[in-house]
PDB file of C-alpha atoms in Angstrom:
ATOM      1  CA  UNK L   1       6.003 -17.410  79.391  1.00 63.00           C
ATOM      2  CA  UNK L   2       2.534 -18.956  79.294  1.00 74.00           C
ATOM      3  CA  UNK L   3      -0.287 -16.528  78.598  1.00 78.00           C
ATOM      4  CA  UNK L   4      -1.911 -17.147  82.001  1.00 78.00           C
ATOM      5  CA  UNK L   5       1.298 -16.356  83.884  1.00 84.00           C
ATOM      6  CA  UNK L   6       1.899 -13.334  81.676  1.00 91.00           C
ATOM      7  CA  UNK L   7      -1.623 -12.081  82.311  1.00 89.00           C
ATOM      8  CA  UNK L   8      -0.991 -12.114  86.049  1.00 91.00           C
ATOM      9  CA  UNK L   9       2.454 -10.509  85.847  1.00 95.00           C
ATOM     10  CA  UNK L  10       1.490  -7.527  83.713  1.00 98.00           C
ATOM     11  CA  UNK L  11      -0.175  -4.528  85.355  1.00 98.00           C
ATOM     12  CA  UNK L  12       0.036  -1.841  82.671  1.00 98.00           C
ATOM     13  CA  UNK L  13      -0.782  -2.077  78.968  1.00 98.00           C
ATOM     14  CA  UNK L  14       0.842   0.737  76.976  1.00 98.00           C
ATOM     15  CA  UNK L  15      -0.458   1.238  73.448  1.00 98.00           C
ATOM     16  CA  UNK L  16       1.074   2.570  70.298  1.00 98.00           C
ATOM     17  CA  UNK L  17      -1.624   4.605  68.576  1.00 98.00           C
ATOM     18  CA  UNK L  18      -0.987   5.432  64.896  1.00 98.00           C
ATOM     19  CA  UNK L  19      -1.746   2.212  63.046  1.00 98.00           C
ATOM     20  CA  UNK L  20      -2.283   0.073  66.146  1.00 98.00           C
ATOM     21  CA  UNK L  21      -5.375   1.629  67.711  1.00 98.00           C
ATOM     22  CA  UNK L  22      -6.243   4.223  65.058  1.00 98.00           C
ATOM     23  CA  UNK L  23      -6.523   3.866  61.283  1.00 98.00           C
ATOM     24  CA  UNK L  24      -4.450   6.850  60.125  1.00 98.00           C
ATOM     25  CA  UNK L  25      -4.464   5.839  56.452  1.00 98.00           C
ATOM     26  CA  UNK L  26      -8.193   5.291  56.113  1.00 98.00           C
ATOM     27  CA  UNK L  27      -8.949   8.438  58.096  1.00 98.00           C
ATOM     28  CA  UNK L  28      -6.786  10.648  55.885  1.00 98.00           C
ATOM     29  CA  UNK L  29      -8.234   9.073  52.737  1.00 98.00           C
ATOM     30  CA  UNK L  30     -11.735   9.794  54.081  1.00 97.00           C
ATOM     31  CA  UNK L  31     -10.958  13.456  54.780  1.00 96.00           C
ATOM     32  CA  UNK L  32      -9.234  13.967  51.432  1.00 97.00           C
ATOM     33  CA  UNK L  33     -12.226  12.478  49.650  1.00 97.00           C
ATOM     34  CA  UNK L  34     -14.465  14.988  51.451  1.00 96.00           C
ATOM     35  CA  UNK L  35     -12.180  18.017  51.080  1.00 95.00           C
ATOM     36  CA  UNK L  36     -10.193  17.475  47.891  1.00 96.00           C
ATOM     37  CA  UNK L  37     -11.773  14.644  45.874  1.00 97.00           C
ATOM     38  CA  UNK L  38      -9.526  15.373  42.907  1.00 97.00           C
ATOM     39  CA  UNK L  39      -6.483  14.221  44.939  1.00 97.00           C
ATOM     40  CA  UNK L  40      -5.394  10.590  45.204  1.00 97.00           C
ATOM     41  CA  UNK L  41      -6.061  10.235  48.931  1.00 97.00           C
ATOM     42  CA  UNK L  42      -4.303   6.882  49.135  1.00 97.00           C
ATOM     43  CA  UNK L  43      -1.054   8.321  47.772  1.00 97.00           C
ATOM     44  CA  UNK L  44      -1.459  11.497  49.829  1.00 98.00           C
ATOM     45  CA  UNK L  45      -1.846   9.578  53.087  1.00 98.00           C
ATOM     46  CA  UNK L  46       1.223   7.453  52.431  1.00 97.00           C
ATOM     47  CA  UNK L  47       3.305  10.472  51.399  1.00 98.00           C
ATOM     48  CA  UNK L  48       2.386  12.293  54.597  1.00 98.00           C
ATOM     49  CA  UNK L  49       3.251   9.302  56.733  1.00 97.00           C
ATOM     50  CA  UNK L  50       6.514   8.722  54.835  1.00 96.00           C
ATOM     51  CA  UNK L  51       7.856  11.980  56.230  1.00 95.00           C
ATOM     52  CA  UNK L  52       7.235  10.890  59.825  1.00 92.00           C
ATOM     53  CA  UNK L  53      10.418   8.962  60.634  1.00 92.00           C
ATOM     54  CA  UNK L  54      12.787  11.340  58.787  1.00 95.00           C
ATOM     55  CA  UNK L  55      11.274  14.287  60.665  1.00 94.00           C
ATOM     56  CA  UNK L  56      11.714  12.577  64.037  1.00 92.00           C
ATOM     57  CA  UNK L  57      15.272  11.642  63.087  1.00 92.00           C
ATOM     58  CA  UNK L  58      16.049  15.351  62.636  1.00 93.00           C
ATOM     59  CA  UNK L  59      14.957  15.931  66.236  1.00 92.00           C
ATOM     60  CA  UNK L  60      16.851  12.903  67.564  1.00 89.00           C
ATOM     61  CA  UNK L  61      20.046  14.028  65.793  1.00 91.00           C
ATOM     62  CA  UNK L  62      19.809  17.545  67.197  1.00 90.00           C
ATOM     63  CA  UNK L  63      19.240  19.120  63.780  1.00 94.00           C
ATOM     64  CA  UNK L  64      15.880  20.278  65.146  1.00 93.00           C
ATOM     65  CA  UNK L  65      15.142  21.109  68.756  1.00 93.00           C
ATOM     66  CA  UNK L  66      12.384  19.263  70.586  1.00 93.00           C
ATOM     67  CA  UNK L  67       9.313  19.498  68.331  1.00 95.00           C
ATOM     68  CA  UNK L  68       5.764  18.263  68.857  1.00 95.00           C
ATOM     69  CA  UNK L  69       4.357  15.793  66.359  1.00 96.00           C
ATOM     70  CA  UNK L  70       1.648  18.320  65.472  1.00 97.00           C
ATOM     71  CA  UNK L  71       4.398  20.660  64.302  1.00 97.00           C
ATOM     72  CA  UNK L  72       6.312  17.921  62.488  1.00 97.00           C
ATOM     73  CA  UNK L  73       3.110  16.855  60.748  1.00 98.00           C
ATOM     74  CA  UNK L  74       2.597  20.461  59.616  1.00 98.00           C
ATOM     75  CA  UNK L  75       6.154  20.681  58.263  1.00 97.00           C
ATOM     76  CA  UNK L  76       5.623  17.482  56.273  1.00 98.00           C
ATOM     77  CA  UNK L  77       2.220  18.667  55.061  1.00 98.00           C
ATOM     78  CA  UNK L  78       3.632  21.960  53.792  1.00 98.00           C
ATOM     79  CA  UNK L  79       6.295  19.992  51.938  1.00 97.00           C
ATOM     80  CA  UNK L  80       3.936  17.585  50.157  1.00 98.00           C
ATOM     81  CA  UNK L  81       1.036  19.904  49.265  1.00 98.00           C
ATOM     82  CA  UNK L  82       2.655  21.172  46.018  1.00 98.00           C
ATOM     83  CA  UNK L  83       3.172  17.575  44.848  1.00 97.00           C
ATOM     84  CA  UNK L  84      -0.594  17.061  44.978  1.00 98.00           C
ATOM     85  CA  UNK L  85      -1.634  20.367  43.435  1.00 97.00           C
ATOM     86  CA  UNK L  86      -2.589  21.925  46.772  1.00 98.00           C
ATOM     87  CA  UNK L  87       0.074  24.613  47.119  1.00 98.00           C
ATOM     88  CA  UNK L  88      -2.687  27.222  47.035  1.00 97.00           C
ATOM     89  CA  UNK L  89      -4.150  26.218  50.413  1.00 97.00           C
ATOM     90  CA  UNK L  90      -4.032  29.041  52.932  1.00 97.00           C
ATOM     91  CA  UNK L  91      -2.803  28.914  56.506  1.00 97.00           C
ATOM     92  CA  UNK L  92      -6.182  28.201  58.116  1.00 97.00           C
ATOM     93  CA  UNK L  93      -6.971  25.431  55.635  1.00 97.00           C
ATOM     94  CA  UNK L  94      -3.570  23.862  56.226  1.00 98.00           C
ATOM     95  CA  UNK L  95      -3.961  24.040  59.975  1.00 98.00           C
ATOM     96  CA  UNK L  96      -7.381  22.406  59.879  1.00 97.00           C
ATOM     97  CA  UNK L  97      -6.169  19.680  57.521  1.00 98.00           C
ATOM     98  CA  UNK L  98      -3.185  19.080  59.791  1.00 98.00           C
ATOM     99  CA  UNK L  99      -5.612  18.360  62.612  1.00 98.00           C
ATOM    100  CA  UNK L 100      -6.899  15.312  60.749  1.00 98.00           C
ATOM    101  CA  UNK L 101      -4.445  13.500  63.041  1.00 98.00           C
ATOM    102  CA  UNK L 102      -6.656  14.572  65.971  1.00 98.00           C
ATOM    103  CA  UNK L 103      -9.664  13.066  64.195  1.00 98.00           C
ATOM    104  CA  UNK L 104      -8.365   9.600  63.351  1.00 98.00           C
ATOM    105  CA  UNK L 105     -10.966   6.843  63.429  1.00 98.00           C
ATOM    106  CA  UNK L 106     -10.249   3.808  65.615  1.00 98.00           C
ATOM    107  CA  UNK L 107     -10.060   0.386  64.043  1.00 98.00           C
ATOM    108  CA  UNK L 108     -13.436  -1.393  64.391  1.00 98.00           C
ATOM    109  CA  UNK L 109     -12.208  -3.595  67.257  1.00 98.00           C
ATOM    110  CA  UNK L 110     -10.377  -0.898  69.219  1.00 98.00           C
ATOM    111  CA  UNK L 111     -12.979   0.608  71.548  1.00 98.00           C
ATOM    112  CA  UNK L 112     -14.633  -2.653  72.574  1.00 98.00           C
ATOM    113  CA  UNK L 113     -11.255  -4.370  72.955  1.00 98.00           C
ATOM    114  CA  UNK L 114      -9.908  -1.591  75.156  1.00 98.00           C
ATOM    115  CA  UNK L 115     -13.021  -1.625  77.318  1.00 98.00           C
ATOM    116  CA  UNK L 116     -12.512  -5.334  77.984  1.00 98.00           C
ATOM    117  CA  UNK L 117      -8.819  -4.889  78.759  1.00 98.00           C
ATOM    118  CA  UNK L 118      -9.565  -1.960  81.085  1.00 98.00           C
ATOM    119  CA  UNK L 119     -11.427  -4.278  83.467  1.00 96.00           C
ATOM    120  CA  UNK L 120      -8.110  -5.699  84.664  1.00 97.00           C
ATOM    121  CA  UNK L 121      -5.257  -3.481  83.449  1.00 98.00           C
ATOM    122  CA  UNK L 122      -4.173   0.125  83.568  1.00 98.00           C
ATOM    123  CA  UNK L 123      -4.425   1.343  79.980  1.00 98.00           C
ATOM    124  CA  UNK L 124      -2.238   4.167  78.721  1.00 98.00           C
ATOM    125  CA  UNK L 125      -1.077   5.535  75.412  1.00 98.00           C
ATOM    126  CA  UNK L 126       2.608   5.452  74.554  1.00 98.00           C
ATOM    127  CA  UNK L 127       2.692   7.381  71.322  1.00 98.00           C
ATOM    128  CA  UNK L 128       4.956   9.833  69.595  1.00 97.00           C
ATOM    129  CA  UNK L 129       1.837  11.936  69.169  1.00 97.00           C
ATOM    130  CA  UNK L 130       1.590  14.915  71.514  1.00 97.00           C
ATOM    131  CA  UNK L 131      -0.772  15.058  74.487  1.00 98.00           C
ATOM    132  CA  UNK L 132      -3.267  17.458  72.922  1.00 98.00           C
ATOM    133  CA  UNK L 133      -3.527  15.338  69.790  1.00 98.00           C
ATOM    134  CA  UNK L 134      -3.983  12.084  71.735  1.00 98.00           C
ATOM    135  CA  UNK L 135      -6.526  13.576  74.123  1.00 98.00           C
ATOM    136  CA  UNK L 136      -8.678  15.043  71.359  1.00 98.00           C
ATOM    137  CA  UNK L 137      -8.493  11.799  69.389  1.00 98.00           C
ATOM    138  CA  UNK L 138      -9.581   9.822  72.458  1.00 98.00           C
ATOM    139  CA  UNK L 139     -12.434  12.235  73.182  1.00 98.00           C
ATOM    140  CA  UNK L 140     -13.768  11.989  69.632  1.00 98.00           C
ATOM    141  CA  UNK L 141     -13.321   8.234  69.240  1.00 98.00           C
ATOM    142  CA  UNK L 142     -14.343   7.142  72.737  1.00 98.00           C
ATOM    143  CA  UNK L 143     -10.994   5.554  73.584  1.00 98.00           C
ATOM    144  CA  UNK L 144     -11.138   4.691  77.315  1.00 98.00           C
ATOM    145  CA  UNK L 145      -7.600   5.468  78.479  1.00 98.00           C
ATOM    146  CA  UNK L 146      -6.724   5.610  82.168  1.00 98.00           C
ATOM    147  CA  UNK L 147      -3.791   7.861  81.316  1.00 98.00           C
ATOM    148  CA  UNK L 148      -2.441   9.653  78.241  1.00 98.00           C
ATOM    149  CA  UNK L 149       1.343   9.349  77.992  1.00 98.00           C
ATOM    150  CA  UNK L 150       3.314  10.683  75.082  1.00 97.00           C
ATOM    151  CA  UNK L 151       6.818  11.257  73.810  1.00 95.00           C
ATOM    152  CA  UNK L 152       6.054  14.835  74.861  1.00 96.00           C
ATOM    153  CA  UNK L 153       6.167  13.753  78.532  1.00 97.00           C
ATOM    154  CA  UNK L 154       9.629  12.218  78.162  1.00 96.00           C
ATOM    155  CA  UNK L 155      10.912  14.646  75.504  1.00 95.00           C
ATOM    156  CA  UNK L 156      12.087  11.688  73.460  1.00 94.00           C
ATOM    157  CA  UNK L 157      10.572   9.792  70.565  1.00 95.00           C
ATOM    158  CA  UNK L 158      10.234   6.032  70.469  1.00 96.00           C
ATOM    159  CA  UNK L 159      12.304   3.889  70.266  1.00 94.00           C
ATOM    160  CA  UNK L 160      14.346   5.922  72.757  1.00 95.00           C
ATOM    161  CA  UNK L 161      14.572   3.889  76.004  1.00 97.00           C
ATOM    162  CA  UNK L 162      13.356   6.928  77.958  1.00 97.00           C
ATOM    163  CA  UNK L 163       9.860   6.364  76.576  1.00 98.00           C
ATOM    164  CA  UNK L 164       9.467   2.708  77.543  1.00 98.00           C
ATOM    165  CA  UNK L 165      11.206   2.990  80.902  1.00 98.00           C
ATOM    166  CA  UNK L 166       9.264   6.175  81.520  1.00 98.00           C
ATOM    167  CA  UNK L 167       5.984   4.246  81.569  1.00 98.00           C
ATOM    168  CA  UNK L 168       7.307   1.918  84.280  1.00 98.00           C
ATOM    169  CA  UNK L 169       8.529   4.908  86.265  1.00 98.00           C
ATOM    170  CA  UNK L 170       5.206   6.758  86.006  1.00 98.00           C
ATOM    171  CA  UNK L 171       3.324   3.783  87.443  1.00 98.00           C
ATOM    172  CA  UNK L 172       6.093   2.696  89.857  1.00 98.00           C
ATOM    173  CA  UNK L 173       6.327  -0.828  88.468  1.00 98.00           C
ATOM    174  CA  UNK L 174       9.107  -2.974  87.055  1.00 98.00           C
ATOM    175  CA  UNK L 175       9.551  -2.884  83.254  1.00 98.00           C
ATOM    176  CA  UNK L 176       8.370  -6.483  83.055  1.00 98.00           C
ATOM    177  CA  UNK L 177       5.016  -5.430  84.512  1.00 98.00           C
ATOM    178  CA  UNK L 178       4.406  -3.239  81.459  1.00 98.00           C
ATOM    179  CA  UNK L 179       3.360  -4.668  78.106  1.00 98.00           C
ATOM    180  CA  UNK L 180       3.699  -2.612  74.940  1.00 98.00           C
ATOM    181  CA  UNK L 181       0.900  -3.289  72.469  1.00 98.00           C
ATOM    182  CA  UNK L 182       1.855  -2.289  68.943  1.00 98.00           C
ATOM    183  CA  UNK L 183       1.561  -3.121  65.256  1.00 98.00           C
ATOM    184  CA  UNK L 184       5.201  -2.194  64.545  1.00 98.00           C
ATOM    185  CA  UNK L 185       8.123  -4.518  65.169  1.00 97.00           C
ATOM    186  CA  UNK L 186      10.685  -1.735  65.600  1.00 96.00           C
ATOM    187  CA  UNK L 187       8.608  -0.333  68.450  1.00 98.00           C
ATOM    188  CA  UNK L 188       8.253  -3.749  70.066  1.00 98.00           C
ATOM    189  CA  UNK L 189      11.973  -4.442  69.726  1.00 98.00           C
ATOM    190  CA  UNK L 190      12.745  -1.188  71.513  1.00 98.00           C
ATOM    191  CA  UNK L 191      10.388  -2.148  74.331  1.00 98.00           C
ATOM    192  CA  UNK L 192      11.921  -5.603  74.712  1.00 98.00           C
ATOM    193  CA  UNK L 193      15.414  -4.123  74.993  1.00 98.00           C
ATOM    194  CA  UNK L 194      14.124  -2.239  78.024  1.00 98.00           C
ATOM    195  CA  UNK L 195      12.604  -5.336  79.624  1.00 98.00           C
ATOM    196  CA  UNK L 196       8.956  -4.744  78.698  1.00 98.00           C
ATOM    197  CA  UNK L 197       6.612  -7.480  77.588  1.00 98.00           C
ATOM    198  CA  UNK L 198       5.284  -7.202  74.046  1.00 98.00           C
ATOM    199  CA  UNK L 199       2.104  -7.960  72.131  1.00 98.00           C
ATOM    200  CA  UNK L 200       1.969  -7.623  68.346  1.00 98.00           C
ATOM    201  CA  UNK L 201      -1.351  -6.640  66.791  1.00 98.00           C
ATOM    202  CA  UNK L 202      -1.991  -7.516  63.158  1.00 98.00           C
ATOM    203  CA  UNK L 203      -3.005  -4.491  61.108  1.00 98.00           C
ATOM    204  CA  UNK L 204      -2.540  -5.745  57.547  1.00 98.00           C
ATOM    205  CA  UNK L 205      -4.338  -2.729  56.050  1.00 97.00           C
ATOM    206  CA  UNK L 206      -2.425  -0.033  57.930  1.00 98.00           C
ATOM    207  CA  UNK L 207      -1.126   1.403  54.629  1.00 97.00           C
ATOM    208  CA  UNK L 208      -4.319   0.663  52.724  1.00 96.00           C
ATOM    209  CA  UNK L 209      -5.593  -2.286  50.704  1.00 94.00           C
ATOM    210  CA  UNK L 210      -3.190  -1.520  47.857  1.00 94.00           C
ATOM    211  CA  UNK L 211      -0.174  -1.992  50.122  1.00 94.00           C
ATOM    212  CA  UNK L 212      -0.903  -4.811  52.590  1.00 96.00           C
ATOM    213  CA  UNK L 213       1.580  -5.427  55.396  1.00 96.00           C
ATOM    214  CA  UNK L 214       3.317  -8.665  56.238  1.00 96.00           C
ATOM    215  CA  UNK L 215       1.868  -9.534  59.638  1.00 97.00           C
ATOM    216  CA  UNK L 216       3.661 -12.841  60.155  1.00 95.00           C
ATOM    217  CA  UNK L 217       4.325 -13.838  63.756  1.00 94.00           C
ATOM    218  CA  UNK L 218       7.768 -13.255  65.236  1.00 95.00           C
ATOM    219  CA  UNK L 219       8.763 -15.496  68.121  1.00 95.00           C
ATOM    220  CA  UNK L 220      10.416 -12.683  70.107  1.00 96.00           C
ATOM    221  CA  UNK L 221       7.004 -11.215  70.963  1.00 97.00           C
ATOM    222  CA  UNK L 222       5.183 -12.580  73.990  1.00 97.00           C
ATOM    223  CA  UNK L 223       1.831 -12.495  72.212  1.00 97.00           C
ATOM    224  CA  UNK L 224       0.717 -12.328  68.587  1.00 97.00           C
ATOM    225  CA  UNK L 225      -2.861 -11.136  68.169  1.00 98.00           C
ATOM    226  CA  UNK L 226      -5.221 -10.604  65.265  1.00 98.00           C
ATOM    227  CA  UNK L 227      -6.986  -7.728  67.052  1.00 98.00           C
ATOM    228  CA  UNK L 228      -7.422  -6.089  70.439  1.00 98.00           C
ATOM    229  CA  UNK L 229     -10.319  -8.470  71.015  1.00 98.00           C
ATOM    230  CA  UNK L 230      -7.906 -11.352  70.451  1.00 98.00           C
ATOM    231  CA  UNK L 231      -5.472  -9.760  72.923  1.00 98.00           C
ATOM    232  CA  UNK L 232      -8.247  -9.682  75.521  1.00 97.00           C
ATOM    233  CA  UNK L 233      -9.036 -13.329  74.783  1.00 96.00           C
ATOM    234  CA  UNK L 234      -5.414 -14.385  75.164  1.00 96.00           C
ATOM    235  CA  UNK L 235      -5.149 -12.527  78.466  1.00 97.00           C
ATOM    236  CA  UNK L 236      -8.180 -14.413  79.753  1.00 95.00           C
ATOM    237  CA  UNK L 237     -10.712 -11.580  79.744  1.00 92.00           C
ATOM    238  CA  UNK L 238     -14.307 -12.437  79.007  1.00 71.00           C
TER     239      UNK L 238
END
């Protein structure tokens, strides 16, 4: 579908957050540099994130009951701290460090890009992060959401169809009137299976400069964008 026709069909833009709108890796590295400069923040950030999918898989399989991402992040954190010489951290220190996910910095283009997109579209989050986390992150970073939606609302983690179809249901639109905006192909594939439109955002430094991502275009996506500003350009927003 041509970009102009797509721009007119879509009513809701739903955004993945970790890596797409917010720089989780750089934010964790920054906090580790401030709190524990003796630790390799780059390796620490990647180790923490590496536990993300396995932890969610335990919930999806029924091994764990429904669990908020805040609590999964804490479980992963407790597991990795000894590997980085931080087993001595007390409960309050661990809890505050775990809330780094509430304090993630947006990518440099995120706020301005979202403000442009908001002129025409309903903007919502569609993240596995819980509502409290996403709301506090938005408040701190100035992210101008119209609505905060989360896996918590649907009690299912992406790529469960309940998440993507849930957005359409919340706004009483057809799936094809919702576009998922994400930097992760698995997420976008899940959205397409449910009939959503998809826009890929290049975030080559999501895992840090030492581990650049392949951000090559894939023809299955409706749009391929270098940034949220580029997404606004392609959708015809000045």
